[in-house]
Amino acid sequence: MTDDRGSSPVNPDSAYSDASIYVDAEAAPRVLGRLRDALGLDKADGAELTVRPVRVYGAPNDYSTGRHAHPSDFLQWPTVLECEAPSGAPAEVVQAVTAVLEALWHGGFKAVAACGFEDELPARGGIDRYPRPACVSGASAASSGSWWRNLISRGKRKRGVL
């Protein structure tokens, strides 16, 4: 599917082909159920949601330590929603991930997207909603860019579906 401007579909190696949304909540099935209700999606989708061109499924976060993480340390939040875009234009993918993030926020969940296009998402994917404390060196989180990219690389997450 492409948009009216003739945008090309997402390339599998594109920055728009996937995103991870870290959620500070236990039980991915509960998070997906609340998302399904908030977005008015079909309940027959099972353990996976389809939001426009994006497939969303939840899994426990392999980087979670099992203890309460600092509000800005989203990489340790217990649930991760994997968002994959096998088709669709980049603008459609951004709109779909935005819809998921906003539904989570409106539902009372803390959520942050980690992807190659977070600057195109509201609140830079949510990172502006939960500011990271200033670095010891005095540099601010905003000046350090997407600091989490050095900690997690694409494809390192387990692909277990609940």
mmCIF file of C-alpha atoms in Angstrom:
data_model
loop_
_atom_site.group_PDB
_atom_site.id
_atom_site.type_symbol
_atom_site.label_atom_id
_atom_site.label_comp_id
_atom_site.label_asym_id
_atom_site.label_seq_id
_atom_site.Cartn_x
_atom_site.Cartn_y
_atom_site.Cartn_z
ATOM 1 C CA MET A 1 0.000 0.000 0.000
ATOM 2 C CA THR A 2 1.309 3.450 -0.852
ATOM 3 C CA ASP A 3 0.001 6.892 -0.076
ATOM 4 C CA ASP A 4 -1.492 9.344 -2.567
ATOM 5 C CA ARG A 5 1.870 11.052 -3.090
ATOM 6 C CA GLY A 6 3.299 7.906 -4.664
ATOM 7 C CA SER A 7 5.638 6.980 -1.817
ATOM 8 C CA SER A 8 7.323 3.638 -2.216
ATOM 9 C CA PRO A 9 6.749 0.757 0.223
ATOM 10 C CA VAL A 10 9.108 0.257 3.145
ATOM 11 C CA ASN A 11 12.301 -1.590 2.261
ATOM 12 C CA PRO A 12 13.121 -4.417 4.735
ATOM 13 C CA ASP A 13 16.425 -2.682 5.526
ATOM 14 C CA SER A 14 14.780 0.715 5.956
ATOM 15 C CA ALA A 15 14.770 2.607 9.243
ATOM 16 C CA TYR A 16 10.966 2.393 8.966
ATOM 17 C CA SER A 17 10.779 -1.404 8.795
ATOM 18 C CA ASP A 18 10.683 -1.913 12.561
ATOM 19 C CA ALA A 19 10.337 -0.206 15.913
ATOM 20 C CA SER A 20 10.333 -1.363 19.511
ATOM 21 C CA ILE A 21 8.034 0.255 22.034
ATOM 22 C CA TYR A 22 9.114 -0.262 25.627
ATOM 23 C CA VAL A 23 6.233 -0.246 28.112
ATOM 24 C CA ASP A 24 6.521 0.063 31.887
ATOM 25 C CA ALA A 25 3.901 -2.624 32.545
ATOM 26 C CA GLU A 26 3.919 -6.335 33.228
ATOM 27 C CA ALA A 27 2.036 -8.788 31.016
ATOM 28 C CA ALA A 28 2.267 -8.025 27.318
ATOM 29 C CA PRO A 29 -1.126 -9.691 26.638
ATOM 30 C CA ARG A 30 -2.813 -7.171 28.951
ATOM 31 C CA VAL A 31 -1.077 -4.268 27.196
ATOM 32 C CA LEU A 32 -2.111 -5.627 23.777
ATOM 33 C CA GLY A 33 -5.690 -6.131 24.991
ATOM 34 C CA ARG A 34 -5.912 -2.539 26.171
ATOM 35 C CA LEU A 35 -4.412 -1.343 22.881
ATOM 36 C CA ARG A 36 -6.888 -3.446 20.908
ATOM 37 C CA ASP A 37 -9.784 -1.841 22.794
ATOM 38 C CA ALA A 38 -8.378 1.707 22.570
ATOM 39 C CA LEU A 39 -7.769 1.454 18.822
ATOM 40 C CA GLY A 40 -11.026 -0.390 18.096
ATOM 41 C CA LEU A 41 -9.246 -3.362 16.521
ATOM 42 C CA ASP A 42 -10.652 -6.814 15.776
ATOM 43 C CA LYS A 43 -10.373 -9.181 18.729
ATOM 44 C CA ALA A 44 -9.764 -12.113 16.362
ATOM 45 C CA ASP A 45 -6.165 -10.995 15.739
ATOM 46 C CA GLY A 46 -4.984 -13.065 18.721
ATOM 47 C CA ALA A 47 -1.532 -12.311 20.121
ATOM 48 C CA GLU A 48 -0.777 -9.830 17.352
ATOM 49 C CA LEU A 49 -2.366 -6.516 16.344
ATOM 50 C CA THR A 50 -2.470 -4.944 12.918
ATOM 51 C CA VAL A 51 -2.399 -1.150 12.903
ATOM 52 C CA ARG A 52 -2.500 -0.017 9.284
ATOM 53 C CA PRO A 53 0.687 -1.452 7.685
ATOM 54 C CA VAL A 54 2.291 -2.319 11.038
ATOM 55 C CA ARG A 55 2.111 -5.669 12.871
ATOM 56 C CA VAL A 56 2.447 -5.305 16.633
ATOM 57 C CA TYR A 57 3.176 -8.132 19.052
ATOM 58 C CA GLY A 58 4.272 -8.128 22.665
ATOM 59 C CA ALA A 59 6.981 -9.969 24.531
ATOM 60 C CA PRO A 60 8.804 -9.760 27.830
ATOM 61 C CA ASN A 61 11.790 -7.444 27.602
ATOM 62 C CA ASP A 62 15.020 -9.481 27.656
ATOM 63 C CA TYR A 63 16.865 -6.443 29.028
ATOM 64 C CA SER A 64 14.555 -6.079 32.024
ATOM 65 C CA THR A 65 16.312 -6.665 35.337
ATOM 66 C CA GLY A 66 13.135 -7.636 37.189
ATOM 67 C CA ARG A 67 13.375 -4.719 39.609
ATOM 68 C CA HIS A 68 11.651 -1.359 39.369
ATOM 69 C CA ALA A 69 13.561 0.709 36.823
ATOM 70 C CA HIS A 70 14.123 4.460 36.956
ATOM 71 C CA PRO A 71 11.359 6.250 34.988
ATOM 72 C CA SER A 72 13.866 7.336 32.334
ATOM 73 C CA ASP A 73 15.514 3.904 32.007
ATOM 74 C CA PHE A 74 12.997 2.551 29.514
ATOM 75 C CA LEU A 75 15.364 -0.150 28.250
ATOM 76 C CA GLN A 76 14.647 -2.018 31.499
ATOM 77 C CA TRP A 77 10.851 -1.683 31.375
ATOM 78 C CA PRO A 78 9.298 -5.173 31.504
ATOM 79 C CA THR A 79 7.368 -5.276 28.217
ATOM 80 C CA VAL A 80 8.434 -4.568 24.662
ATOM 81 C CA LEU A 81 6.045 -4.256 21.742
ATOM 82 C CA GLU A 82 7.701 -5.175 18.482
ATOM 83 C CA CYS A 83 6.340 -3.235 15.520
ATOM 84 C CA GLU A 84 7.134 -4.591 12.062
ATOM 85 C CA ALA A 85 6.179 -2.908 8.811
ATOM 86 C CA PRO A 86 6.418 -5.392 5.937
ATOM 87 C CA SER A 87 4.624 -2.900 3.674
ATOM 88 C CA GLY A 88 3.398 0.671 3.586
ATOM 89 C CA ALA A 89 5.020 4.010 3.001
ATOM 90 C CA PRO A 90 7.239 5.575 5.688
ATOM 91 C CA ALA A 91 4.547 8.183 6.458
ATOM 92 C CA GLU A 92 2.015 5.398 7.051
ATOM 93 C CA VAL A 93 4.409 3.600 9.403
ATOM 94 C CA VAL A 94 5.004 6.819 11.369
ATOM 95 C CA GLN A 95 1.235 7.359 11.635
ATOM 96 C CA ALA A 96 0.650 3.794 12.845
ATOM 97 C CA VAL A 97 3.407 3.885 15.483
ATOM 98 C CA THR A 98 2.131 7.311 16.573
ATOM 99 C CA ALA A 99 -1.366 5.844 17.007
ATOM 100 C CA VAL A 100 0.026 3.011 19.160
ATOM 101 C CA LEU A 101 2.111 5.360 21.319
ATOM 102 C CA GLU A 102 -0.727 7.824 21.838
ATOM 103 C CA ALA A 103 -3.167 5.014 22.722
ATOM 104 C CA LEU A 104 -0.683 3.731 25.313
ATOM 105 C CA TRP A 105 -0.147 7.198 26.797
ATOM 106 C CA HIS A 106 -3.887 7.947 26.904
ATOM 107 C CA GLY A 107 -4.392 4.561 28.582
ATOM 108 C CA GLY A 108 -2.021 5.530 31.394
ATOM 109 C CA PHE A 109 0.978 3.484 30.259
ATOM 110 C CA LYS A 110 4.521 4.824 30.203
ATOM 111 C CA ALA A 111 5.900 3.992 26.759
ATOM 112 C CA VAL A 112 8.911 4.945 24.632
ATOM 113 C CA ALA A 113 9.632 3.988 21.025
ATOM 114 C CA ALA A 114 13.158 3.015 20.028
ATOM 115 C CA CYS A 115 13.555 3.197 16.275
ATOM 116 C CA GLY A 116 15.316 4.978 13.454
ATOM 117 C CA PHE A 117 12.497 7.517 13.090
ATOM 118 C CA GLU A 118 11.707 8.528 16.667
ATOM 119 C CA ASP A 119 12.322 12.197 15.793
ATOM 120 C CA GLU A 120 9.222 11.982 13.566
ATOM 121 C CA LEU A 121 7.063 10.699 16.448
ATOM 122 C CA PRO A 122 5.376 12.797 19.142
ATOM 123 C CA ALA A 123 7.687 13.669 22.050
ATOM 124 C CA ARG A 124 10.562 12.106 20.041
ATOM 125 C CA GLY A 125 8.990 8.697 20.510
ATOM 126 C CA GLY A 126 8.216 9.441 24.140
ATOM 127 C CA ILE A 127 11.755 10.089 25.348
ATOM 128 C CA ASP A 128 10.852 13.754 25.976
ATOM 129 C CA ARG A 129 8.072 12.602 28.329
ATOM 130 C CA TYR A 130 10.583 10.832 30.619
ATOM 131 C CA PRO A 131 13.794 12.868 30.588
ATOM 132 C CA ARG A 132 17.027 11.125 31.372
ATOM 133 C CA PRO A 133 18.967 12.673 34.253
ATOM 134 C CA ALA A 134 21.896 14.875 33.272
ATOM 135 C CA CYS A 135 25.073 12.936 32.568
ATOM 136 C CA VAL A 136 27.882 13.055 35.092
ATOM 137 C CA SER A 137 29.979 14.951 32.579
ATOM 138 C CA GLY A 138 27.363 17.709 32.557
ATOM 139 C CA ALA A 139 26.051 16.960 29.056
ATOM 140 C CA SER A 140 22.296 16.866 28.796
ATOM 141 C CA ALA A 141 20.351 13.891 27.443
ATOM 142 C CA ALA A 142 19.124 16.037 24.561
ATOM 143 C CA SER A 143 22.681 16.822 23.478
ATOM 144 C CA SER A 144 23.697 13.174 23.542
ATOM 145 C CA GLY A 145 21.159 12.188 20.874
ATOM 146 C CA SER A 146 19.643 8.719 20.924
ATOM 147 C CA TRP A 147 21.890 7.353 23.662
ATOM 148 C CA TRP A 148 20.086 4.023 23.750
ATOM 149 C CA ARG A 149 21.214 3.060 20.221
ATOM 150 C CA ASN A 150 24.659 2.183 21.584
ATOM 151 C CA LEU A 151 23.086 -0.187 24.097
ATOM 152 C CA ILE A 152 20.774 -2.203 21.857
ATOM 153 C CA SER A 153 21.155 -3.156 18.241
ATOM 154 C CA ARG A 154 18.527 -4.281 15.744
ATOM 155 C CA GLY A 155 17.911 -8.012 15.758
ATOM 156 C CA LYS A 156 19.333 -8.570 19.258
ATOM 157 C CA ARG A 157 15.864 -8.918 20.792
ATOM 158 C CA LYS A 158 14.310 -12.374 21.066
ATOM 159 C CA ARG A 159 11.333 -12.842 18.815
ATOM 160 C CA GLY A 160 9.139 -14.736 21.280
ATOM 161 C CA VAL A 161 5.424 -14.059 20.872
ATOM 162 C CA LEU A 162 3.092 -14.437 23.833
#
